[in-house]
Short mmCIF file of C-alpha atoms in Angstrom, two decimals:
data_model
loop_
_atom_site.label_atom_id
_atom_site.label_comp_id
_atom_site.label_asym_id
_atom_site.label_seq_id
_atom_site.Cartn_x
_atom_site.Cartn_y
_atom_site.Cartn_z
CA MET A 246 3.92 -5.43 28.67
CA SER A 247 4.00 -7.65 25.67
CA GLN A 248 0.93 -8.29 23.59
CA GLN A 249 -1.20 -7.31 26.53
CA THR A 250 -4.79 -7.16 25.42
CA THR A 251 -7.71 -5.57 27.14
CA GLY A 252 -11.23 -4.56 26.28
CA ARG A 253 -14.42 -6.04 24.97
CA GLY A 254 -13.22 -6.68 21.42
CA SER A 255 -14.17 -9.78 19.50
CA ALA A 256 -12.81 -11.34 16.35
CA ALA A 257 -15.92 -10.40 14.36
CA TRP A 258 -15.83 -6.71 15.33
CA ALA A 259 -12.07 -6.55 14.81
CA LEU A 260 -12.45 -8.03 11.32
CA VAL A 261 -15.21 -5.59 10.35
CA ILE A 262 -13.55 -2.44 11.71
CA THR A 263 -9.99 -3.20 10.49
CA SER A 264 -11.25 -4.31 7.08
CA VAL A 265 -13.27 -1.11 6.51
CA ALA A 266 -10.34 1.02 7.71
CA GLY A 267 -8.00 -0.87 5.38
CA PHE A 268 -10.54 -0.35 2.60
CA MET A 269 -10.40 3.45 3.08
CA ALA A 270 -6.61 3.59 3.10
CA ALA A 271 -6.25 1.28 0.08
CA LEU A 272 -9.02 3.07 -1.81
CA ASP A 273 -7.18 6.41 -1.56
CA ASN A 274 -4.10 4.86 -3.12
CA LEU A 275 -5.96 4.30 -6.41
CA VAL A 276 -9.14 6.37 -6.35
CA VAL A 277 -7.28 9.40 -7.71
CA THR A 278 -5.94 7.64 -10.83
CA THR A 279 -9.04 7.88 -13.04
CA ALA A 280 -9.69 11.44 -11.78
CA LEU A 281 -6.24 12.74 -12.82
CA PRO A 282 -7.35 14.12 -16.23
CA SER A 283 -10.24 16.02 -14.56
CA ILE A 284 -8.01 17.28 -11.74
CA ARG A 285 -5.51 18.47 -14.33
CA GLU A 286 -8.24 20.27 -16.25
CA ASP A 287 -9.75 21.87 -13.14
CA LEU A 288 -6.68 22.78 -11.08
CA GLY A 289 -3.98 22.75 -13.75
CA GLY A 290 -0.54 21.23 -13.31
CA ALA A 291 2.01 19.29 -15.31
CA LEU A 292 2.80 15.56 -15.23
CA HIS A 293 4.97 15.90 -12.12
CA ASP A 294 2.08 17.67 -10.29
CA LEU A 295 -0.21 14.75 -11.16
CA GLU A 296 2.43 12.35 -9.88
CA TRP A 297 2.53 14.25 -6.57
CA THR A 298 -1.23 14.00 -6.07
CA VAL A 299 -0.62 10.26 -5.86
CA SER A 300 2.92 10.21 -4.52
CA ALA A 301 2.34 12.77 -1.72
CA TYR A 302 -0.05 10.24 -0.19
CA THR A 303 2.08 7.14 -0.76
CA LEU A 304 5.26 8.88 0.33
CA THR A 305 4.10 10.15 3.73
CA PHE A 306 2.25 6.85 4.13
CA ALA A 307 5.45 4.93 3.46
CA VAL A 308 7.90 6.95 5.53
CA LEU A 309 5.74 7.13 8.63
CA LEU A 310 4.31 3.59 8.70
CA MET A 311 6.96 2.06 10.93
CA PHE A 312 6.80 5.08 13.24
CA GLY A 313 3.02 4.73 13.40
CA ALA A 314 3.35 1.05 14.29
CA ALA A 315 5.91 1.91 16.99
CA LEU A 316 3.57 4.59 18.43
CA GLY A 317 0.79 2.01 18.62
CA ASP A 318 3.01 -0.54 20.36
CA ARG A 319 4.11 2.08 22.89
CA PHE A 320 0.91 4.05 23.65
CA GLY A 321 -1.83 1.58 22.72
CA ARG A 322 -2.79 0.23 19.33
CA ARG A 323 -6.47 1.03 19.57
CA ARG A 324 -5.79 4.55 20.81
CA LEU A 325 -3.37 5.34 17.95
CA PHE A 326 -5.65 3.59 15.43
CA VAL A 327 -8.45 5.99 16.38
CA ALA A 328 -6.11 8.98 16.23
CA GLY A 329 -4.85 8.03 12.79
CA LEU A 330 -8.38 7.50 11.57
CA ALA A 331 -9.36 10.96 12.79
CA VAL A 332 -6.42 12.65 10.98
CA PHE A 333 -7.19 10.70 7.80
CA THR A 334 -10.86 11.73 7.90
CA GLY A 335 -10.08 15.38 8.48
CA ALA A 336 -7.46 15.47 5.70
CA SER A 337 -9.95 13.89 3.32
CA ALA A 338 -12.29 16.83 3.89
CA ALA A 339 -9.41 19.25 3.34
CA ALA A 340 -8.52 17.53 0.03
CA ALA A 341 -12.17 17.85 -1.13
CA MET A 342 -12.07 21.59 -0.44
CA ALA A 343 -8.60 22.26 -1.92
CA PRO A 344 -8.62 25.45 -4.03
CA GLY A 345 -5.51 24.58 -6.06
CA ILE A 346 -3.11 21.78 -6.97
CA ASP A 347 -0.62 22.68 -4.23
CA SER A 348 -3.33 22.63 -1.55
CA LEU A 349 -4.51 19.25 -2.83
CA ILE A 350 -1.01 17.82 -2.67
CA ALA A 351 -0.60 19.11 0.90
CA ALA A 352 -3.92 17.55 2.00
CA ARG A 353 -2.92 14.26 0.36
CA ALA A 354 0.32 14.30 2.34
CA VAL A 355 -1.62 14.70 5.62
CA GLN A 356 -3.98 11.97 4.53
CA GLY A 357 -1.01 9.67 4.09
CA ALA A 358 0.29 10.53 7.59
CA GLY A 359 -3.04 9.55 9.12
CA ALA A 360 -3.15 6.35 7.10
CA ALA A 361 0.41 5.56 8.20
CA VAL A 362 -0.73 5.43 11.82
CA MET A 363 -4.01 3.61 11.06
CA MET A 364 -3.03 1.02 8.46
CA PRO A 365 -0.29 -1.08 10.14
CA LEU A 366 -2.41 -1.32 13.29
CA THR A 367 -5.27 -2.95 11.35
CA LEU A 368 -3.29 -6.15 10.93
CA THR A 369 -1.91 -6.04 14.47
CA LEU A 370 -5.34 -5.55 16.06
CA LEU A 371 -6.79 -8.25 13.83
CA THR A 372 -3.99 -10.70 14.68
CA ALA A 373 -4.48 -10.09 18.39
CA ALA A 374 -8.24 -10.74 18.13
CA VAL A 375 -8.31 -13.84 15.87
CA PRO A 376 -7.16 -17.33 17.02
CA GLU A 377 -4.04 -18.52 15.19
CA ALA A 378 -5.81 -21.40 13.47
CA ARG A 379 -8.27 -19.04 11.80
CA ARG A 380 -5.90 -16.21 10.87
CA GLY A 381 -5.41 -17.34 7.29
CA THR A 382 -9.14 -17.11 6.68
CA ALA A 383 -9.36 -13.75 8.50
CA TYR A 384 -6.46 -12.40 6.46
CA GLY A 385 -8.21 -13.67 3.36
CA ILE A 386 -11.37 -11.69 4.19
CA TRP A 387 -9.26 -8.64 5.11
CA GLY A 388 -7.39 -9.04 1.82
CA ALA A 389 -10.67 -9.39 -0.10
CA VAL A 390 -11.96 -6.13 1.33
CA ASN A 391 -8.67 -4.44 0.48
CA GLY A 392 -9.01 -6.02 -2.94
CA LEU A 393 -12.43 -4.47 -3.21
CA ALA A 394 -10.79 -1.08 -2.60
CA VAL A 395 -8.27 -1.80 -5.32
CA ALA A 396 -11.07 -2.94 -7.60
CA SER A 397 -13.42 -0.02 -6.89
CA GLY A 398 -10.71 2.67 -6.73
CA PRO A 399 -10.52 3.43 -10.46
CA LEU A 400 -14.25 2.78 -10.92
CA VAL A 401 -15.35 4.86 -7.92
CA GLY A 402 -12.98 7.65 -8.88
CA GLY A 403 -14.18 7.59 -12.49
CA SER A 404 -17.91 7.45 -11.66
CA LEU A 405 -17.82 10.24 -9.07
CA THR A 406 -15.64 12.38 -11.32
CA GLU A 407 -17.90 11.93 -14.33
CA HIS A 408 -21.31 12.18 -12.67
CA ILE A 409 -20.69 14.54 -9.71
CA SER A 410 -17.17 15.99 -9.33
CA TRP A 411 -13.67 14.76 -8.48
CA GLN A 412 -13.96 16.32 -5.01
CA TRP A 413 -16.38 13.54 -4.03
CA ILE A 414 -13.63 10.94 -4.20
CA PHE A 415 -12.43 12.54 -0.94
CA TRP A 416 -15.79 13.41 0.61
CA LEU A 417 -16.58 9.68 0.47
CA ASN A 418 -14.12 9.01 3.34
CA VAL A 419 -15.75 11.44 5.75
CA PRO A 420 -18.95 9.52 6.73
CA LEU A 421 -17.03 6.23 6.85
CA GLY A 422 -14.46 7.77 9.17
CA LEU A 423 -17.05 9.40 11.44
CA LEU A 424 -18.78 6.01 11.76
CA LEU A 425 -15.62 4.00 12.46
CA ILE A 426 -14.15 6.27 15.15
CA PRO A 427 -16.75 5.54 17.86
CA LEU A 428 -17.03 1.88 16.81
CA ALA A 429 -13.28 1.37 17.14
CA ARG A 430 -13.28 3.06 20.54
CA LEU A 431 -16.10 0.88 21.87
CA ARG A 432 -15.55 -2.45 20.16
CA LEU A 433 -11.81 -2.96 19.63
CA ALA A 434 -9.66 -4.43 22.35
CA GLU A 435 -6.64 -2.39 23.46
CA SER A 436 -3.21 -3.97 23.12
CA HIS A 437 0.40 -2.93 23.50
CA GLY A 438 3.75 -4.14 22.24
CA ALA A 439 6.99 -4.54 24.17
CA GLY A 440 7.05 -0.93 25.37
CA ALA A 441 10.41 0.01 23.88
CA PRO A 442 11.20 3.76 23.69
CA LEU A 443 10.48 5.56 20.43
CA ASP A 444 13.32 5.63 17.92
CA LEU A 445 13.33 9.27 16.79
CA PRO A 446 16.81 9.19 15.15
CA GLY A 447 15.84 6.09 13.14
CA THR A 448 12.55 7.68 12.10
CA LEU A 449 14.33 10.87 10.89
CA LEU A 450 16.96 8.89 8.96
CA ALA A 451 14.45 6.57 7.25
CA SER A 452 11.96 9.35 6.49
CA GLY A 453 14.57 11.71 5.10
CA GLY A 454 16.18 8.99 3.00
CA LEU A 455 12.95 7.83 1.42
CA PHE A 456 11.82 11.36 0.73
CA GLY A 457 15.08 12.31 -0.92
CA ILE A 458 15.04 9.32 -3.29
CA VAL A 459 11.38 9.63 -4.32
CA TYR A 460 11.65 13.40 -4.69
CA GLY A 461 14.68 12.99 -6.95
CA LEU A 462 12.88 10.41 -9.09
CA VAL A 463 9.79 12.58 -9.48
CA ARG A 464 11.77 15.71 -10.34
CA GLY A 465 14.24 13.97 -12.65
CA PRO A 466 12.16 14.15 -15.86
CA VAL A 467 11.35 17.84 -15.16
CA ASP A 468 14.70 19.22 -13.99
CA GLY A 469 16.98 16.75 -15.78
CA TRP A 470 18.82 13.85 -14.21
CA THR A 471 22.02 15.88 -13.83
CA GLY A 472 20.28 18.79 -12.11
CA ALA A 473 21.62 19.81 -8.72
CA VAL A 474 18.31 19.30 -6.88
CA VAL A 475 17.75 15.87 -8.40
CA LEU A 476 21.26 14.61 -7.70
CA THR A 477 21.14 16.05 -4.19
CA GLY A 478 17.88 14.25 -3.48
CA LEU A 479 19.10 10.93 -4.84
CA PHE A 480 22.53 10.93 -3.23
CA ALA A 481 21.43 12.43 0.08
CA GLY A 482 18.49 9.99 0.28
CA THR A 483 20.73 7.03 -0.39
CA ALA A 484 23.25 8.22 2.22
CA LEU A 485 20.51 8.68 4.83
CA LEU A 486 19.17 5.17 4.18
CA VAL A 487 22.66 3.70 4.52
CA GLY A 488 22.99 5.65 7.76
CA PHE A 489 19.64 4.26 8.89
CA VAL A 490 20.81 0.67 8.36
CA HIS A 491 24.12 1.35 10.11
CA TYR A 492 22.36 3.05 13.02
CA SER A 493 19.73 0.33 13.35
CA ILE A 494 22.38 -2.38 13.58
CA ARG A 495 23.98 -0.64 16.56
CA ALA A 496 20.95 0.93 18.29
CA ARG A 497 19.58 -0.63 21.43
CA ASN A 498 15.89 -0.17 20.53
CA PRO A 499 15.76 0.54 16.76
CA MET A 500 12.54 1.29 14.94
CA LEU A 501 13.30 -1.61 12.57
CA PRO A 502 15.60 -4.25 14.08
CA MET A 503 17.98 -5.37 11.34
CA ARG A 504 18.14 -8.83 12.86
CA LEU A 505 14.65 -9.46 11.52
CA PHE A 506 16.18 -9.64 8.05
CA ARG A 507 18.18 -12.70 9.11
CA SER A 508 14.90 -14.51 8.58
CA ARG A 509 14.63 -15.67 4.97
CA ALA A 510 10.85 -15.49 5.29
CA PHE A 511 10.89 -11.87 6.49
CA SER A 512 13.50 -10.74 3.93
CA GLY A 513 11.94 -12.58 1.00
CA ILE A 514 8.36 -11.44 1.48
CA ASN A 515 9.34 -7.83 2.14
CA ALA A 516 11.51 -7.66 -0.98
CA ALA A 517 8.64 -9.16 -2.95
CA SER A 518 6.13 -6.65 -1.52
CA LEU A 519 8.25 -3.69 -2.53
CA LEU A 520 8.80 -4.98 -6.10
CA MET A 521 5.18 -6.05 -6.59
CA PHE A 522 3.78 -2.67 -5.59
CA LEU A 523 6.41 -0.93 -7.73
CA GLY A 524 5.15 -2.74 -10.83
CA MET A 525 1.44 -2.61 -9.96
CA PHE A 526 1.06 1.05 -8.95
CA GLY A 527 3.19 2.40 -11.74
CA SER A 528 1.20 0.38 -14.27
CA ILE A 529 -2.24 1.46 -12.94
CA PHE A 530 -1.11 5.11 -12.87
CA LEU A 531 -0.35 5.05 -16.62
CA LEU A 532 -3.03 2.57 -17.79
CA SER A 533 -5.89 4.61 -16.36
CA GLN A 534 -4.67 7.61 -18.37
CA TYR A 535 -4.13 5.43 -21.45
CA LEU A 536 -7.72 4.19 -21.42
CA GLN A 537 -9.07 7.76 -21.28
CA GLY A 538 -6.55 9.84 -23.16
CA VAL A 539 -5.67 7.39 -25.96
CA LEU A 540 -8.59 4.99 -26.33
CA GLY A 541 -11.20 7.65 -25.56
CA TYR A 542 -13.14 6.05 -22.73
CA SER A 543 -14.93 8.18 -20.13
CA PRO A 544 -13.71 8.00 -16.49
CA THR A 545 -16.48 5.55 -15.62
CA GLU A 546 -15.85 3.42 -18.70
CA ALA A 547 -12.13 3.35 -17.91
CA GLY A 548 -12.81 2.19 -14.33
CA LEU A 549 -15.19 -0.52 -15.53
CA ARG A 550 -12.67 -1.80 -18.08
CA MET A 551 -10.03 -2.14 -15.37
CA LEU A 552 -12.30 -4.30 -13.17
CA PRO A 553 -11.17 -7.66 -14.58
CA TRP A 554 -7.73 -6.76 -13.21
CA THR A 555 -8.43 -4.70 -10.10
CA GLY A 556 -11.65 -6.54 -9.18
CA MET A 557 -10.25 -10.06 -9.13
CA PRO A 558 -8.85 -9.84 -5.54
CA MET A 559 -12.43 -9.39 -4.29
CA LEU A 560 -13.28 -12.86 -5.67
CA VAL A 561 -10.07 -14.77 -5.31
CA ALA A 562 -8.44 -13.40 -2.12
CA PRO A 563 -10.58 -15.45 0.33
CA ILE A 564 -9.73 -18.61 -1.63
CA ALA A 565 -6.04 -17.60 -1.57
CA GLY A 566 -6.24 -17.25 2.24
CA LEU A 567 -7.67 -20.75 2.59
CA LEU A 568 -5.03 -22.16 0.25
CA SER A 569 -2.26 -20.55 2.29
CA ASP A 570 -3.60 -22.25 5.44
CA ARG A 571 -3.42 -25.62 3.69
CA VAL A 572 -0.34 -25.57 1.48
CA GLY A 573 1.59 -22.57 2.82
CA GLY A 574 1.86 -19.05 1.53
CA ARG A 575 5.06 -19.44 -0.50
CA PRO A 576 3.68 -21.33 -3.54
CA VAL A 577 0.50 -19.27 -3.61
CA VAL A 578 2.30 -15.91 -3.54
CA ALA A 579 4.94 -16.94 -6.05
CA THR A 580 2.33 -18.20 -8.51
CA GLY A 581 0.37 -14.99 -8.18
CA LEU A 582 3.41 -12.79 -8.84
CA PHE A 583 4.48 -14.70 -11.95
CA LEU A 584 0.89 -14.53 -13.25
CA GLN A 585 0.78 -10.78 -12.74
CA ALA A 586 4.14 -10.32 -14.46
CA LEU A 587 2.83 -12.33 -17.42
CA GLY A 588 -0.28 -10.17 -17.61
CA LEU A 589 1.67 -6.88 -17.52
CA GLY A 590 4.01 -8.16 -20.23
CA HIS A 591 1.03 -9.05 -22.43
CA LEU A 592 -0.51 -5.58 -21.88
CA ALA A 593 2.77 -3.99 -23.05
CA TRP A 594 2.69 -6.24 -26.14
CA VAL A 595 -0.90 -5.41 -27.22
CA ALA A 596 -0.84 -1.67 -26.35
CA THR A 597 -1.37 0.43 -29.46
CA ALA A 598 -3.05 3.74 -30.24
CA GLU A 599 -6.15 1.81 -31.42
CA ALA A 600 -6.03 -1.36 -29.31
CA SER A 601 -9.29 -3.22 -28.83
CA TYR A 602 -10.52 -4.08 -25.36
CA THR A 603 -10.83 -7.77 -26.29
CA ALA A 604 -7.08 -7.83 -26.96
CA GLN A 605 -6.37 -6.45 -23.46
CA LEU A 606 -8.95 -8.53 -21.55
CA PRO A 607 -6.95 -11.79 -21.13
CA ALA A 608 -3.99 -9.86 -19.71
CA LEU A 609 -6.25 -7.94 -17.30
CA VAL A 610 -7.77 -11.18 -16.00
CA VAL A 611 -4.41 -12.92 -15.58
CA SER A 612 -2.95 -9.91 -13.80
CA GLY A 613 -6.01 -9.71 -11.53
CA VAL A 614 -5.77 -13.37 -10.50
CA GLY A 615 -2.09 -12.91 -9.81
CA MET A 616 -2.68 -9.86 -7.64
CA ALA A 617 -5.42 -11.70 -5.72
CA LEU A 618 -3.14 -14.63 -4.97
CA PHE A 619 -0.59 -12.20 -3.48
CA PHE A 620 -2.50 -10.13 -0.94
CA ALA A 621 -3.77 -12.45 1.86
CA PRO A 622 -1.01 -15.07 1.80
CA ALA A 623 1.64 -12.35 1.80
CA SER A 624 0.14 -10.80 4.92
CA ASN A 625 0.11 -14.23 6.59
CA LEU A 626 3.77 -14.79 5.72
CA VAL A 627 4.76 -11.43 7.15
CA MET A 628 2.91 -11.84 10.45
CA SER A 629 4.09 -15.42 11.00
CA SER A 630 7.72 -14.61 10.25
CA VAL A 631 8.28 -12.80 13.56
CA ARG A 632 7.50 -13.30 17.23
CA PRO A 633 4.12 -12.05 18.50
CA LYS A 634 5.57 -8.98 20.27
CA GLU A 635 7.24 -7.93 17.01
CA GLN A 636 4.16 -8.22 14.82
CA GLY A 637 3.35 -4.51 15.08
CA ILE A 638 6.72 -3.41 13.72
CA ALA A 639 6.69 -6.23 11.15
CA SER A 640 3.33 -5.05 9.83
CA GLY A 641 4.56 -1.46 9.76
CA ALA A 642 7.76 -2.42 7.93
CA ASN A 643 5.89 -4.49 5.31
CA ASN A 644 3.27 -1.82 4.70
CA ALA A 645 6.04 0.81 4.49
CA LEU A 646 7.92 -1.17 1.89
CA ARG A 647 4.73 -1.70 -0.11
CA GLU A 648 4.07 2.03 -0.15
CA VAL A 649 7.68 2.83 -0.96
CA GLY A 650 7.32 0.43 -3.86
CA GLY A 651 4.14 2.25 -4.99
CA ALA A 652 5.80 5.66 -4.82
CA LEU A 653 8.92 4.39 -6.58
CA GLY A 654 6.82 2.65 -9.21
CA ILE A 655 4.94 5.80 -10.14
CA ALA A 656 8.15 7.86 -10.15
CA ILE A 657 10.26 5.33 -12.11
CA MET A 658 7.62 4.36 -14.65
CA ALA A 659 6.54 7.97 -15.21
CA SER A 660 10.19 8.83 -15.78
CA ILE A 661 10.51 6.04 -18.39
CA PHE A 662 7.24 7.22 -19.95
CA SER A 663 8.48 10.83 -20.19
CA ALA A 664 11.86 9.75 -21.62
CA ARG A 665 10.33 7.63 -24.36
CA GLY A 666 6.98 9.33 -25.04
CA GLY A 667 4.55 11.89 -23.65
CA TYR A 668 1.13 13.53 -24.06
CA ALA A 669 1.77 15.08 -27.49
CA SER A 670 -0.22 12.43 -29.38
CA ALA A 671 -1.80 9.00 -28.95
CA GLN A 672 1.23 7.33 -30.55
CA SER A 673 3.57 9.28 -28.32
CA PHE A 674 1.69 8.08 -25.23
CA VAL A 675 1.94 4.45 -26.40
CA ASP A 676 5.64 4.89 -27.13
CA GLY A 677 6.17 5.84 -23.48
CA LEU A 678 3.66 3.35 -22.06
CA ARG A 679 5.11 0.16 -23.53
CA PRO A 680 8.61 0.30 -22.06
CA ALA A 681 7.14 1.45 -18.74
CA LEU A 682 4.86 -1.61 -18.61
CA VAL A 683 7.80 -3.90 -19.51
CA THR A 684 9.65 -2.41 -16.54
CA GLY A 685 6.62 -3.10 -14.29
CA ALA A 686 6.44 -6.68 -15.51
CA ALA A 687 10.15 -7.19 -14.81
CA ALA A 688 9.78 -5.82 -11.28
CA VAL A 689 6.90 -8.14 -10.48
CA ALA A 690 8.78 -11.14 -11.93
CA LEU A 691 11.70 -10.32 -9.68
CA ALA A 692 9.23 -10.23 -6.78
CA GLY A 693 8.26 -13.80 -7.66
CA PHE A 694 11.88 -14.93 -7.43
CA ALA A 695 12.25 -13.09 -4.11
CA VAL A 696 9.39 -15.14 -2.64
CA LEU A 697 11.30 -18.30 -3.50
CA LEU A 698 13.74 -17.27 -0.75
CA VAL A 699 10.98 -17.99 1.78
CA PRO A 700 11.47 -21.47 3.32
CA ALA A 701 9.19 -24.05 1.74
CA ARG A 702 8.20 -25.72 4.99
CA GLY A 703 6.54 -22.86 6.85
CA PRO A 704 7.92 -19.44 7.52
CA ALA A 705 11.13 -19.09 9.43
CA ARG A 706 11.29 -17.08 12.64
CA PRO A 707 14.09 -14.73 13.66
CA GLU A 708 16.62 -15.96 16.16
CA GLY A 709 15.73 -15.45 19.77
CA PRO A 710 13.97 -17.12 22.67
CA PRO A 711 10.48 -18.45 22.03
CA ALA A 712 7.70 -16.00 22.77
CA ALA A 713 5.55 -16.53 25.80
CA ARG A 714 1.90 -17.36 25.31
CA PRO A 715 -0.21 -14.21 25.03
CA ALA A 716 -1.99 -13.20 28.20
CA GLU A 717 -5.69 -13.80 28.44
CA PRO A 718 -7.81 -10.71 27.74
CA VAL A 719 -8.59 -8.57 30.78
CA LEU A 720 -11.74 -6.52 30.74
CA GLU A 721 -11.51 -2.77 31.18
CA SER A 722 -14.01 0.06 31.18
CA ALA A 723 -15.00 1.86 27.97
CA SER A 724 -13.60 5.17 29.14
#
């Protein structure tokens, strides 16, 4: 069956449930950042341990996203969405109760696995429920809620850490998850993809390759870039990814069909997504520590001062979705990326050991507007660049590349930070921060140029016969 939809779902319920689920997954990408100093004080750990509290989540999230999307296409998107949500909720409770840094990292990895099943299916379920003419607006609202998670992540993490304890940044997910599980079961429509068999060899190659590269990047500053473990991770990871591409070209039912990349729209927006998240996540990881460790703000104060950047998607993303419906996603996304690159470059320029907040504020606002212009139109470009039956794997691939970008951004920019500075003094931190932010700005600027590969007159579709019209919904029982 292809895009077969059943159930009593409606566009409104789909929008609410998928937006809240996306909020939870996006929140946990950033909620830890302002809590890192407190986690370090409570559980101990060096810089690379702090990296892993963030990267363990983003890494398992990234490497399992396409597999999660494929599971949903095969066994039912609603069914796997509920399963992923349950794993994510349980792992959140385990993270809150972690007795040490290693236990916390392990729980974060399981959280990422649950989110990897849940997150790509949010867009697929939403796309199936919303008429095509209104999808830009729906994606805009979905993007705004995800933007709210980005906005509130550092603030929520800082406030809970300062006024209660850092464990509550994870307890927060538990009631939300317990509420969404029955709602999703009762109110979302079931749908399936093309029903192709699962690609286990492709999953193992992609997962192993991504893990090797990110592990090598995280361990590089600790073990040295010529260390045997680091070089093994980097070279083995690269070899596995090359093998994944070679295998996927020849496989009959690959997890990620390489022919999708023949589409300039699909290739351009996915390259831009990886580079944008590389620059954004790496910058937030270091800036949240800079505001607390160098400028002396409390966790709550640091979260509040990041709101002009992280909070802007909440305000601008719905407008960006409407603009993409009218003028196309390409100009909106490209403008947003160049604005964010400009903002990150300005932050690098004004960063000092005694920088005033007023000097940073214009850059935070410009970066926030740029990030807001990216989210919803980028999702629209991805979903419209493939045929309907391939939207599940397209969503999984795009989310995977975003999370890979986030994990790489933290690893690469933390490595630059360690090579040029450190925690020894305020000036040492700034010495490491500035070149790292310049790297982030360059990555986001490259993302802007990648978007220019997307055709100007609407997104291109991969070669192949036109997709049949989706079947009309067929009611089924709630059981």
